[in-house]
mmCIF file of C-alpha atoms in Angstrom:
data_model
loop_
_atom_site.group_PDB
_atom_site.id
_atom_site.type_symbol
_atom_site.label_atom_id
_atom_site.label_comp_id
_atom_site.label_asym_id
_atom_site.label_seq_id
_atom_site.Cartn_x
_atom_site.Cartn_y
_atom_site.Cartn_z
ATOM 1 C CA UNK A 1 70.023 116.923 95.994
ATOM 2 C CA UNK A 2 72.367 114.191 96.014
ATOM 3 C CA UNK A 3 71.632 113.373 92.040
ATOM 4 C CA UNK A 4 72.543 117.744 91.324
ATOM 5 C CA UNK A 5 75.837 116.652 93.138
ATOM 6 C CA UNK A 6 76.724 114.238 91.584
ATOM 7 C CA UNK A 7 75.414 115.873 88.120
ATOM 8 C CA UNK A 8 77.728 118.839 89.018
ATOM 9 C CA UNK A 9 80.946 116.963 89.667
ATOM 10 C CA UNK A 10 80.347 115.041 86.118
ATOM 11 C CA UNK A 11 80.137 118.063 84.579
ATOM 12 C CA UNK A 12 83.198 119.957 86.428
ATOM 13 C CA UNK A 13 85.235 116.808 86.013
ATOM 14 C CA UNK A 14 83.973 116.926 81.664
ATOM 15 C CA UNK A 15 85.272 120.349 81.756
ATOM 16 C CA UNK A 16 88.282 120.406 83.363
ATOM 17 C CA UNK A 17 89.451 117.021 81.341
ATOM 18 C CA UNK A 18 88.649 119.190 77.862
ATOM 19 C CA UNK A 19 91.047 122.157 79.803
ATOM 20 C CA UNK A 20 93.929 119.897 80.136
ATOM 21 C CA UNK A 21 97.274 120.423 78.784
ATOM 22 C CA UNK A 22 98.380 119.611 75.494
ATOM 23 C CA UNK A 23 101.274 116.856 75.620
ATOM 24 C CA UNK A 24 105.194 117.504 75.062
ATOM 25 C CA UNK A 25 105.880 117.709 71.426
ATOM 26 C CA UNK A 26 107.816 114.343 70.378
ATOM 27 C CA UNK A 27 110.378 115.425 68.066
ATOM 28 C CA UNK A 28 110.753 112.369 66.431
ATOM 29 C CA UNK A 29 106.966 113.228 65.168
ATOM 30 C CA UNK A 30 105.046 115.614 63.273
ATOM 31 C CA UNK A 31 102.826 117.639 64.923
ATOM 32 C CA UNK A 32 99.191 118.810 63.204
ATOM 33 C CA UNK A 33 97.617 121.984 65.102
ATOM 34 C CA UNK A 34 94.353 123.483 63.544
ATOM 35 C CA UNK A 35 92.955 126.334 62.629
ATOM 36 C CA UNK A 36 89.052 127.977 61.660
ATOM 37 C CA UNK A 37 89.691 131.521 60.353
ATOM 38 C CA UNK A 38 86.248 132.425 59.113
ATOM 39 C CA UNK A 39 83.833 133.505 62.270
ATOM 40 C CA UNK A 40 80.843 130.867 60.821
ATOM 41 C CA UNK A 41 83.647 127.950 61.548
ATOM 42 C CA UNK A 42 82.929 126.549 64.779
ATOM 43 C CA UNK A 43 84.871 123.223 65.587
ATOM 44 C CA UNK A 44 87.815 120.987 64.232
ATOM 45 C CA UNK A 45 88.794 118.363 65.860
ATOM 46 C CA UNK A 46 90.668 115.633 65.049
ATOM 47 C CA UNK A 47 88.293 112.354 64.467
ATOM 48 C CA UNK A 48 90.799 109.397 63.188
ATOM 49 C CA UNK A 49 94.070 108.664 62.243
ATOM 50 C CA UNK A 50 94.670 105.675 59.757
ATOM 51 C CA UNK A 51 91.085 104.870 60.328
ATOM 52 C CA UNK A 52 92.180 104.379 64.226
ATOM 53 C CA UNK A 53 89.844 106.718 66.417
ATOM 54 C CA UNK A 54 91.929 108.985 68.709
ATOM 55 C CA UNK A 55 90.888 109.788 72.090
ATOM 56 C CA UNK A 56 92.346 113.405 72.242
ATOM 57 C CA UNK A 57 90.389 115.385 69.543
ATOM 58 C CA UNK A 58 92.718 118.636 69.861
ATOM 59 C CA UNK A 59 95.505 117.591 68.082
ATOM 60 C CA UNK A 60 97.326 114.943 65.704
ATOM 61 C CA UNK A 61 100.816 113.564 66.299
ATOM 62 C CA UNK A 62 102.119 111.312 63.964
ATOM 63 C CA UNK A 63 105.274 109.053 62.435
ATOM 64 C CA UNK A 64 106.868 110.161 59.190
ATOM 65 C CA UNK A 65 105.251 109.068 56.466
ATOM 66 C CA UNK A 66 101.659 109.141 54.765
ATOM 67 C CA UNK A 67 98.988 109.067 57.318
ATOM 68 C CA UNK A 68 94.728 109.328 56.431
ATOM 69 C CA UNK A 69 93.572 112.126 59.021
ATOM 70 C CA UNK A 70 90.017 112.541 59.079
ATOM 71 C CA UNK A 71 88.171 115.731 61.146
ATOM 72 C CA UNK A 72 85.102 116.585 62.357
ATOM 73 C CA UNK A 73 84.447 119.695 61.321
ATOM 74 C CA UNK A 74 81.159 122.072 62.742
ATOM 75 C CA UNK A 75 80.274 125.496 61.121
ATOM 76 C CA UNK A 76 77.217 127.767 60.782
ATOM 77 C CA UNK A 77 74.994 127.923 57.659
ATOM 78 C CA UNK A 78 72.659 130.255 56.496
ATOM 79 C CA UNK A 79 69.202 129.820 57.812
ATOM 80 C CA UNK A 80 66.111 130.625 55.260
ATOM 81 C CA UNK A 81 63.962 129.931 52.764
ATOM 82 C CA UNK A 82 60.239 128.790 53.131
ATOM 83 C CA UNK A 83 58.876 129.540 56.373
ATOM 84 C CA UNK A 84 62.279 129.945 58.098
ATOM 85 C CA UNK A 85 62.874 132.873 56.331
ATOM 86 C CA UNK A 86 62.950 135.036 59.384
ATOM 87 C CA UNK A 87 65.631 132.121 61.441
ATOM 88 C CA UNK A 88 68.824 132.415 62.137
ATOM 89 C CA UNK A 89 71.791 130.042 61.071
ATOM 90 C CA UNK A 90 72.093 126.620 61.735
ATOM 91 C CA UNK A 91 74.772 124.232 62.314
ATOM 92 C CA UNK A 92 76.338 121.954 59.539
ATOM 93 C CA UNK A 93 78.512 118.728 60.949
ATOM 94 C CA UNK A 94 80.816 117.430 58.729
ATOM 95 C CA UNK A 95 83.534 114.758 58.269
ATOM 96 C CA UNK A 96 86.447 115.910 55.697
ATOM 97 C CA UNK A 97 89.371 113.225 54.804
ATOM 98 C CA UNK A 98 92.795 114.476 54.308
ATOM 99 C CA UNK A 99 95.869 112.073 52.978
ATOM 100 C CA UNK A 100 99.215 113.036 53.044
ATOM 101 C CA UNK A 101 102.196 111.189 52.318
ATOM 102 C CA UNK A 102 105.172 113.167 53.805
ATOM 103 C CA UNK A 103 104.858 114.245 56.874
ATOM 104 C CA UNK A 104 108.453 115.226 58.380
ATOM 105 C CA UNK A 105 109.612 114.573 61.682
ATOM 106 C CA UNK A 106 109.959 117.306 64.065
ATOM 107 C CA UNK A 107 107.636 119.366 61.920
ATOM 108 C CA UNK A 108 104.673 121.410 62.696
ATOM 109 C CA UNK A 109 101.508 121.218 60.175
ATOM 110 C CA UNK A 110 98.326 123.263 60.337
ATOM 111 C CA UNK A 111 95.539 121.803 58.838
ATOM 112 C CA UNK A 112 92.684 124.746 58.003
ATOM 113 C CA UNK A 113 89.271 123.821 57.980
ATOM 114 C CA UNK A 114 86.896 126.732 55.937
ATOM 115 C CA UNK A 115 83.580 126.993 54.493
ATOM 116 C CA UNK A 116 81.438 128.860 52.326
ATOM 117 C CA UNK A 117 77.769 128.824 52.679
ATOM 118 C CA UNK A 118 77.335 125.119 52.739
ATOM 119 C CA UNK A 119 80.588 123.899 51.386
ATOM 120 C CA UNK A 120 83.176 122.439 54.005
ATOM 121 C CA UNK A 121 86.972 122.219 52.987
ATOM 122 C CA UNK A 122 90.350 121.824 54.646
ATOM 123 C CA UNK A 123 93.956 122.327 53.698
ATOM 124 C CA UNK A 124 96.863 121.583 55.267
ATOM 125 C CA UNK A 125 100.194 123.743 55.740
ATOM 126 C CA UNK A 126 103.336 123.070 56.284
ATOM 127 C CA UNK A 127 105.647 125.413 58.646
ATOM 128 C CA UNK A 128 106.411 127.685 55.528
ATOM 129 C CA UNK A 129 102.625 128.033 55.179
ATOM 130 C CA UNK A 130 102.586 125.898 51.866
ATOM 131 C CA UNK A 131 99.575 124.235 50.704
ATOM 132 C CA UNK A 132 100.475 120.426 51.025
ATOM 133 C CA UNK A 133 97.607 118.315 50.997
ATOM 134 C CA UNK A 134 93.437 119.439 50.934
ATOM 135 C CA UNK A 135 90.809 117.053 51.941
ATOM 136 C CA UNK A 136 90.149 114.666 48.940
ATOM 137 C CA UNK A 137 86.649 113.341 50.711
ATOM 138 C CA UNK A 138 84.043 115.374 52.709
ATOM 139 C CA UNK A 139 80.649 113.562 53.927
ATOM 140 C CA UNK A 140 78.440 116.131 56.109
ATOM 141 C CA UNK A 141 75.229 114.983 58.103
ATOM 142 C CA UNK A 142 73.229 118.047 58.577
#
């Protein structure tokens, strides 16, 4: 009994730290929100920035300037062939690298992850919804 306890107050404690509020916008930043559009896209979340891993996965903040962001990016697949003709989707993980050199401060950015079928890609926007950078590197373990 003791072990469900303490099992249940992990778990409420996991949940309400993934609930928490974002932080106050630093205007003398740019901030990166994100975006899935297509129903198969399940997760993006931000990984690294400048090859430093971030603890807060929701979001990127960063300094003017050109900045590496790398996300972790889930969606579903098509299931079939062979035997598993008959199975639903699975779940691809990938890791897409994005570089962009300008980032303003005081500036919002979205950055768009999308697939199709078993391709993963990301672009990111500026606040007049302009294409500025798409991810130059993807790597995907399932």
């Amino acid at each position: 009994m003791r072990r469900l306890l303490l099992l249940l107050a992990a778990v409420a404690i996991a949940i309400a730290g993934c609930q928490s509020p974002l932080p106050a916008v630093n205007p003398q930043m740019a901030w990166v929100e994100f975006s899935t559009p297509f129903p198969n896209d399940k997760l993006l979340m931000a990984e690294r920035l400048d090859k430093q891993r971030l603890r807060d996965g929701r979001f990127f903040q960063v300094t003017p300037g050109s900045h590496e962001l790398i996300v972790r990016f889930d969606f579903e697949v098509p299931g079939g062939g062979g035997l598993g003709v008959m199975s639903g989707p699975s779940e691809r993980l990938c890791y897409l690298t994005i570089n962009y050199d300008h980032f303003e401060a005081g500036q919002r950015y979205v950055l768009e992850g999308r697939s199709i079928a078993f391709t993963p890609g990301a672009r990111l926007y500026n606040a007049k919804r302009e294409i500025v950078a798409e991810d130059r590197e993807s790597y995907c373990l399932m």
